[in-house]
CSV table of C-alpha atoms and ligand atoms in Angstrom, one decimal:
chain,number,residue,atom,x,y,z
A,1,MET,CA,138.1,118.7,47.1
A,2,ALA,CA,141.1,116.6,46.4
A,3,SER,CA,143.2,115.2,49.2
A,4,ASP,CA,146.4,113.3,49.8
A,5,GLY,CA,145.9,109.7,49.2
A,6,LEU,CA,145.5,107.0,51.8
A,7,SER,CA,147.6,103.9,51.6
A,8,GLY,CA,145.9,100.6,52.6
A,9,SER,CA,144.3,97.4,51.4
A,10,TRP,CA,141.3,96.9,49.3
A,11,PHE,CA,139.0,93.8,49.5
A,12,PRO,CA,136.6,93.1,46.7
A,13,PRO,CA,133.0,92.4,47.6
A,14,GLY,CA,132.6,89.0,49.2
A,15,ALA,CA,136.2,88.0,48.7
A,16,SER,CA,139.0,87.7,51.2
A,17,GLN,CA,141.7,88.6,48.7
A,18,ARG,CA,143.7,91.6,49.6
A,19,TYR,CA,145.1,94.2,47.2
A,20,VAL,CA,147.5,96.9,48.0
A,21,ALA,CA,145.5,100.1,47.2
A,22,GLU,CA,145.4,103.8,47.4
A,23,ALA,CA,142.3,105.9,48.2
A,24,ALA,CA,141.8,109.6,47.5
A,25,VAL,CA,139.0,112.0,47.2
A,26,ASP,CA,138.6,113.1,43.5
A,27,ALA,CA,137.6,116.4,42.1
A,28,HIS,CA,133.8,115.5,42.4
A,29,GLY,CA,134.1,114.7,46.1
A,30,ALA,CA,134.0,110.9,45.7
A,31,LEU,CA,136.4,108.6,47.5
A,32,THR,CA,138.1,106.6,44.8
A,33,VAL,CA,140.2,103.5,45.4
A,34,THR,CA,142.8,102.5,42.9
A,35,VAL,CA,144.8,99.3,42.7
A,36,GLU,CA,147.9,99.6,40.6
A,37,GLY,CA,146.5,102.8,39.0
A,38,GLU,CA,143.2,101.4,38.1
A,39,VAL,CA,139.9,102.6,39.8
A,40,VAL,CA,138.3,99.6,41.5
A,41,THR,CA,135.5,101.4,43.4
A,42,SER,CA,134.3,104.9,44.1
A,43,ALA,CA,131.6,106.5,46.2
A,44,PHE,CA,130.7,109.9,47.6
A,45,VAL,CA,131.9,110.2,51.2
A,46,GLU,CA,128.3,110.4,52.4
A,47,LYS,CA,127.6,106.9,51.1
A,48,LEU,CA,130.5,105.3,53.0
A,49,VAL,CA,130.4,103.4,56.2
A,50,VAL,CA,133.5,104.1,58.3
A,51,SER,CA,134.4,102.1,61.4
A,52,GLU,CA,134.9,104.0,64.6
A,53,ARG,CA,138.2,105.3,65.6
A,54,VAL,CA,139.5,103.1,68.4
A,55,ALA,CA,143.2,103.8,69.3
A,56,SER,CA,145.4,102.8,66.4
A,57,ILE,CA,143.2,99.9,65.1
A,58,PRO,CA,143.0,100.1,61.3
A,59,ARG,CA,139.9,101.8,60.0
A,60,ARG,CA,137.5,100.0,57.6
A,61,ILE,CA,135.7,102.0,55.0
A,62,THR,CA,132.8,100.0,53.4
A,63,PHE,CA,131.7,101.1,49.9
A,64,PRO,CA,128.1,100.8,48.7
A,65,ASP,CA,129.2,98.0,46.4
A,66,GLY,CA,130.3,95.9,49.4
A,67,SER,CA,134.0,96.3,48.9
A,68,LEU,CA,136.2,97.3,51.7
A,69,PHE,CA,139.2,99.6,52.1
A,70,GLU,CA,141.3,99.2,55.2
A,71,THR,CA,144.0,101.7,56.3
A,72,SER,CA,146.0,102.5,59.5
A,73,ASP,CA,146.0,106.2,58.4
A,74,ASN,CA,143.4,107.3,61.1
A,75,ASP,CA,144.1,111.0,60.7
A,76,GLY,CA,143.8,110.7,57.0
A,77,VAL,CA,140.4,109.0,57.3
A,78,ASP,CA,139.2,111.6,59.8
A,79,ALA,CA,140.4,114.4,57.4
A,80,ILE,CA,138.3,112.9,54.6
A,81,THR,CA,135.2,111.7,56.5
A,82,GLY,CA,135.1,114.2,59.3
A,83,ALA,CA,135.3,117.1,56.8
A,84,HIS,CA,132.3,115.7,55.0
A,85,GLY,CA,130.2,115.0,58.1
A,86,THR,CA,129.5,111.4,57.4
A,87,ALA,CA,127.5,109.1,59.7
A,88,ALA,CA,130.7,107.8,61.1
A,89,GLY,CA,131.9,111.3,61.8
A,90,ILE,CA,128.8,111.9,63.8
A,91,ILE,CA,129.2,108.6,65.7
A,92,ASP,CA,132.8,109.5,66.4
A,93,GLY,CA,131.5,112.9,67.6
A,94,LEU,CA,129.1,111.2,70.0
A,95,GLU,CA,131.9,109.1,71.4
A,96,ARG,CA,133.9,112.2,72.1
A,97,TYR,CA,130.8,113.8,73.7
A,98,ARG,CA,130.3,111.1,76.2
A,99,PRO,CA,132.1,112.9,79.0
A,100,ARG,CA,129.9,115.8,78.3
A,101,LEU,CA,126.9,113.5,78.6
A,102,PHE,CA,128.0,112.7,82.1
A,103,VAL,CA,128.4,116.3,82.9
A,104,PHE,CA,124.9,116.9,81.5
A,105,ALA,CA,123.4,114.1,83.6
A,106,GLY,CA,125.1,115.6,86.7
A,107,LEU,CA,123.7,119.0,85.9
A,108,VAL,CA,120.2,117.6,85.5
A,109,ILE,CA,120.5,115.9,89.0
A,110,ALA,CA,121.8,119.2,90.4
A,111,LEU,CA,118.9,121.0,88.8
A,112,CYS,CA,116.4,118.6,90.4
A,113,PHE,CA,117.9,119.2,93.7
A,114,LEU,CA,117.8,123.0,93.3
A,115,VAL,CA,114.2,122.8,92.2
A,116,TYR,CA,113.3,120.8,95.3
A,117,ARG,CA,115.4,123.0,97.5
A,118,PHE,CA,114.6,126.4,96.2
A,119,ALA,CA,111.9,126.4,93.5
A,120,VAL,CA,109.2,124.6,95.5
A,121,PRO,CA,109.6,127.0,98.5
A,122,ALA,CA,109.7,129.9,96.0
A,123,LEU,CA,106.6,128.7,94.2
A,124,VAL,CA,104.9,128.2,97.6
A,125,GLU,CA,105.7,131.9,98.4
A,126,VAL,CA,104.2,133.0,95.1
A,127,ALA,CA,101.1,130.9,95.7
A,128,VAL,CA,100.7,132.4,99.2
A,129,ALA,CA,101.1,135.9,97.8
A,130,VAL,CA,98.6,135.5,95.0
A,131,THR,CA,96.0,133.6,97.2
A,132,PRO,CA,92.9,135.8,97.4
A,133,PRO,CA,91.6,136.3,100.9
A,134,ILE,CA,88.5,134.3,100.2
A,135,VAL,CA,90.6,131.1,100.0
A,136,PRO,CA,91.7,130.9,103.7
A,137,THR,CA,88.2,131.9,104.7
A,138,VAL,CA,86.6,129.1,102.6
A,139,LEU,CA,89.2,126.6,103.8
A,140,SER,CA,88.7,127.5,107.5
A,141,GLN,CA,84.9,127.6,107.4
A,142,SER,CA,84.7,124.2,105.7
A,143,ALA,CA,87.3,122.7,108.1
A,144,LEU,CA,85.4,124.1,111.1
A,145,ALA,CA,82.0,122.9,109.8
A,146,SER,CA,83.4,119.5,109.1
A,147,LEU,CA,84.9,119.2,112.6
A,148,ASP,CA,81.7,120.4,114.2
A,149,THR,CA,79.7,117.7,112.4
A,150,THR,CA,82.2,114.9,113.2
A,151,VAL,CA,84.3,115.2,116.4
A,152,MET,CA,83.7,118.5,118.1
A,153,SER,CA,80.6,119.6,120.1
A,154,PRO,CA,79.6,122.9,121.8
A,155,SER,CA,81.8,124.0,124.7
A,156,GLU,CA,80.6,123.4,128.2
A,157,LEU,CA,83.0,125.9,129.7
A,158,PRO,CA,81.3,128.4,131.9
A,159,ALA,CA,80.6,131.7,130.1
A,160,ASP,CA,82.6,133.8,132.6
A,161,ARG,CA,85.6,131.6,132.2
A,162,GLN,CA,85.3,131.9,128.4
A,163,ALA,CA,84.9,135.7,128.7
A,164,ALA,CA,88.1,136.0,130.9
A,165,ILE,CA,90.1,133.9,128.4
A,166,ILE,CA,88.8,135.9,125.4
A,167,ALA,CA,89.7,139.3,127.1
A,168,ALA,CA,93.2,138.2,127.8
A,169,PHE,CA,93.6,136.6,124.4
A,170,LYS,CA,92.5,139.8,122.7
A,171,ALA,CA,95.1,141.7,124.7
A,172,ILE,CA,97.8,139.4,123.3
A,173,ALA,CA,96.4,139.3,119.7
A,174,ALA,CA,96.5,143.1,119.7
A,175,HIS,CA,100.4,142.8,119.5
A,176,SER,CA,100.1,140.8,116.2
A,177,PRO,CA,100.1,142.8,112.9
A,178,ARG,CA,96.6,141.4,112.3
A,179,GLY,CA,95.3,143.0,115.4
A,180,ALA,CA,92.8,141.7,118.0
A,181,ASP,CA,90.1,141.8,115.4
A,182,GLY,CA,92.1,139.6,113.0
A,183,PHE,CA,91.3,136.6,115.3
A,184,VAL,CA,88.3,134.8,116.5
A,185,LEU,CA,88.6,132.4,119.5
A,186,ASN,CA,86.2,129.5,119.3
A,187,PHE,CA,85.5,127.3,122.3
A,188,ARG,CA,84.6,123.7,121.7
A,189,LYS,CA,84.4,120.4,123.5
A,190,GLY,CA,87.1,118.3,121.8
A,191,GLY,CA,85.8,114.8,122.3
A,192,PRO,CA,88.1,112.5,120.4
A,193,ILE,CA,90.7,115.2,119.8
A,194,GLY,CA,91.0,115.8,123.5
A,195,PRO,CA,93.1,118.7,124.9
A,196,ASN,CA,93.8,120.6,121.8
A,197,ALA,CA,94.2,124.0,120.2
A,198,PHE,CA,94.6,124.9,116.6
A,199,ALA,CA,94.6,127.8,114.3
A,200,LEU,CA,92.7,128.0,111.0
A,201,PRO,CA,94.3,130.1,108.2
A,202,ASP,CA,91.7,132.8,108.4
A,203,GLY,CA,92.4,133.7,112.0
A,204,ASN,CA,89.8,131.4,113.6
A,205,LEU,CA,91.4,129.6,116.6
A,206,VAL,CA,89.8,126.6,118.2
A,207,LEU,CA,90.4,125.9,121.9
A,208,THR,CA,89.0,122.7,123.5
A,209,ASP,CA,87.5,122.5,127.0
A,210,GLU,CA,89.8,119.6,127.6
A,211,LEU,CA,92.9,121.8,127.1
A,212,VAL,CA,91.5,124.5,129.4
A,213,GLU,CA,90.9,121.8,132.1
A,214,LEU,CA,94.3,120.2,131.6
A,215,ALA,CA,96.2,123.5,131.7
A,216,ALA,CA,94.6,124.3,135.0
A,217,ASN,CA,95.5,128.0,134.8
A,218,ASP,CA,94.7,130.6,132.2
A,219,GLU,CA,98.3,131.7,131.8
A,220,ALA,CA,99.2,128.3,130.3
A,221,VAL,CA,96.2,128.4,128.0
A,222,LEU,CA,97.2,131.9,126.8
A,223,GLY,CA,100.8,130.6,126.2
A,224,VAL,CA,99.3,128.0,123.8
A,225,LEU,CA,97.1,130.6,122.2
A,226,GLY,CA,100.1,132.9,121.6
A,227,HIS,CA,101.7,130.0,119.8
A,228,GLU,CA,98.6,129.5,117.6
A,229,ILE,CA,98.5,133.2,116.8
A,230,ALA,CA,102.0,132.8,115.4
A,231,HIS,CA,100.8,129.9,113.1
A,232,VAL,CA,98.2,132.3,111.6
A,233,GLU,CA,100.7,135.2,111.3
A,234,GLY,CA,103.2,132.9,109.5
A,235,GLU,CA,100.4,131.5,107.2
A,236,HIS,CA,101.8,128.1,108.1
A,237,SER,CA,98.6,126.2,107.1
A,238,LEU,CA,98.6,127.7,103.6
A,239,ARG,CA,102.3,127.0,103.2
A,240,GLN,CA,102.0,123.4,104.3
A,241,LEU,CA,99.0,122.9,102.0
A,242,TYR,CA,100.8,124.3,99.0
A,243,ARG,CA,103.9,122.4,99.8
A,244,ALA,CA,101.8,119.2,99.7
A,245,ALA,CA,100.4,120.2,96.4
A,246,GLY,CA,103.8,119.7,94.8
A,247,ILE,CA,105.4,121.5,92.0
A,248,THR,CA,102.8,120.5,89.4
A,249,GLY,CA,100.0,121.4,91.6
A,250,LEU,CA,101.6,124.8,92.4
A,251,ILE,CA,102.1,125.7,88.8
A,252,MET,CA,98.5,124.7,88.0
A,253,MET,CA,97.3,126.7,91.0
A,254,ILE,CA,99.4,129.8,90.2
A,255,GLY,CA,98.7,129.6,86.5
A,256,GLY,CA,95.0,128.8,86.8
A,257,ASP,CA,92.3,129.6,89.4
A,258,ILE,CA,94.0,129.2,92.7
A,259,GLY,CA,90.8,129.7,94.6
A,260,ALA,CA,89.0,126.8,92.8
A,261,ALA,CA,92.0,124.5,93.1
A,262,ALA,CA,92.4,125.1,96.8
A,263,GLU,CA,88.7,124.7,97.3
A,264,ASP,CA,88.8,121.4,95.5
A,265,ILE,CA,91.5,120.0,97.7
A,266,LEU,CA,89.9,121.1,100.9
A,267,VAL,CA,86.3,120.7,100.2
A,268,GLN,CA,85.9,118.3,103.1
A,269,GLY,CA,88.0,120.5,105.4
A,270,SER,CA,89.7,117.4,106.8
A,271,ALA,CA,92.7,117.9,104.6
A,272,LEU,CA,93.6,121.0,106.6
A,273,MET,CA,93.5,119.0,109.8
A,274,ALA,CA,95.6,116.3,108.3
A,275,LEU,CA,98.5,118.7,107.7
A,276,SER,CA,101.2,118.9,110.3
A,277,PHE,CA,103.5,121.8,110.7
A,278,SER,CA,107.2,121.5,110.0
A,279,ARG,CA,109.6,121.5,112.9
A,280,LYS,CA,110.8,124.9,111.7
A,281,GLN,CA,107.3,126.3,111.8
A,282,GLU,CA,106.8,125.0,115.3
A,283,THR,CA,110.0,126.5,116.5
A,284,GLU,CA,109.1,129.8,114.8
A,285,SER,CA,105.7,129.8,116.5
A,286,ASP,CA,107.2,128.9,119.9
A,287,ARG,CA,109.5,131.9,119.6
A,288,ARG,CA,106.9,134.3,118.3
A,289,GLY,CA,104.5,133.1,121.1
A,290,VAL,CA,107.2,134.0,123.6
A,291,GLU,CA,107.5,137.5,122.1
A,292,LEU,CA,103.7,138.1,122.0
A,293,MET,CA,103.3,137.0,125.6
A,294,LEU,CA,106.2,139.2,126.7
A,295,ALA,CA,104.7,142.2,124.7
A,296,ALA,CA,101.4,141.7,126.5
A,297,GLY,CA,103.0,141.7,129.9
A,298,ARG,CA,102.4,138.0,130.3
A,299,ASP,CA,104.6,135.1,131.4
A,300,PRO,CA,106.6,134.3,128.2
A,301,THR,CA,107.3,130.8,129.4
A,302,ALA,CA,103.6,130.0,130.2
A,303,ILE,CA,103.4,127.4,127.4
A,304,VAL,CA,106.0,125.3,129.2
A,305,GLY,CA,103.5,124.7,132.0
A,306,PHE,CA,101.1,123.4,129.5
A,307,PHE,CA,103.8,121.2,127.9
A,308,GLU,CA,104.6,119.7,131.3
A,309,LYS,CA,100.9,118.7,131.8
A,310,LEU,CA,100.9,117.3,128.3
A,311,LEU,CA,104.0,115.2,129.0
A,312,ASN,CA,102.4,113.8,132.2
A,313,LEU,CA,99.7,112.3,130.0
A,314,SER,CA,102.2,110.8,127.5
A,315,GLY,CA,102.4,107.5,129.4
A,316,THR,CA,98.7,107.1,129.8
A,317,ALA,CA,96.4,104.8,127.8
A,318,GLN,CA,95.2,107.8,125.7
A,319,PRO,CA,98.1,110.1,125.1
A,320,PRO,CA,96.8,113.4,123.7
A,321,SER,CA,96.9,113.8,119.9
A,322,MET,CA,98.6,117.1,120.4
A,323,LEU,CA,101.7,115.3,121.5
A,324,SER,CA,102.0,113.5,118.2
A,325,THR,CA,101.4,116.7,116.2
A,326,HIS,CA,103.9,118.6,118.3
A,327,PRO,CA,106.9,116.3,118.7
A,328,ASP,CA,110.1,116.9,120.8
A,329,THR,CA,108.2,118.6,123.5
A,330,GLN,CA,111.1,118.5,126.0
A,331,GLY,CA,113.4,120.2,123.5
A,332,ARG,CA,110.8,122.8,122.8
A,333,MET,CA,110.3,123.5,126.5
A,334,ASP,CA,114.1,124.1,126.9
A,335,ALA,CA,114.2,126.3,123.8
A,336,VAL,CA,111.2,128.4,125.0
A,337,LYS,CA,112.9,129.0,128.4
A,338,ALA,CA,116.2,129.9,126.7
A,339,TYR,CA,114.5,132.4,124.3
A,340,ALA,CA,112.5,134.0,127.0
A,341,ALA,CA,115.6,134.4,129.1
A,342,GLU,CA,117.5,135.9,126.1
A,343,LEU,CA,114.7,138.4,125.4
A,344,LYS,CA,114.5,139.4,129.1
A,345,ALA,CA,118.3,139.9,129.2
A,346,ARG,CA,118.1,142.0,126.0
A,347,ASP,CA,115.3,144.0,127.5
A,348,GLY,CA,117.3,144.6,130.6
A,349,GLN,CA,120.3,145.9,128.6
A,350,GLY,CA,118.0,148.2,126.7
A,351,ARG,CA,117.0,150.0,129.9
B,401,ZN,ZN1,102.1,124.5,116.7
């Protein structure tokens, strides 16, 4: 390709002497510099080193022989070098792409946020959906066995008291989609864990003697159990567990053997107990508990009575661990009362 010549100066290798020169691409595709009609240097465009284009600063084209051609004809240089895709052309291209680089970096940050905000919860849902039923069973049994050998001991609650609570509990659980048979209520002496109740992912619920004593009346105990039923319904333990596994763990679990992976994590069972539910899960369970109590013809705000007892202990030397695992008790009491009133009002309208 031949092109219009560029006017400029030529500097011989290692010399500061300047010659008025012309440069043009010849028929073979080489940039050829002539001084007073005589060829002084020539090289294929690919072999040239061209300085970056910065505003209107003259461009320097270095030839393989070390000589230099300088010109202010920026467009002319671009027309020659850009068309041939020289290294300089690529560098110039990168310069121009820098704003795009910032856009790209911004997109990566936005993507990370989206992954955190949406992909993790989505993967958690997939993991929960593909979890074989044996996993919650294994997790729950190992957790229960571990607690039984460490902190908990057999219940000392009289058998008739246990029977009465179980009968009322089953009547409430019957309103859960799992049905009354989907749950097993276990009585234990809590010891170090004190007044406590918790749900294992397979539907096993643990109720401590200390909680029954603290609640003073069965209605409050049932209110707490309604809340625990909701944790099982919502599969909150599995979700928290999978959330803790992180995105890599989730992908490994979903892609590989989810059963073995989950078993690995929870082989001591203590991991399950170390999990705490999210505020959202607690709120959800409080509300669901109110619904279940109402459906069973019980006092939907019964759990509030238990919370009050719990709060009375908060200033004591040994505040119950349940307070730390269930924060913002006062706010939850208010929310429970408000939701129960709302449901009752709605029920009243329906009639
Ligand atoms: Zn809870």
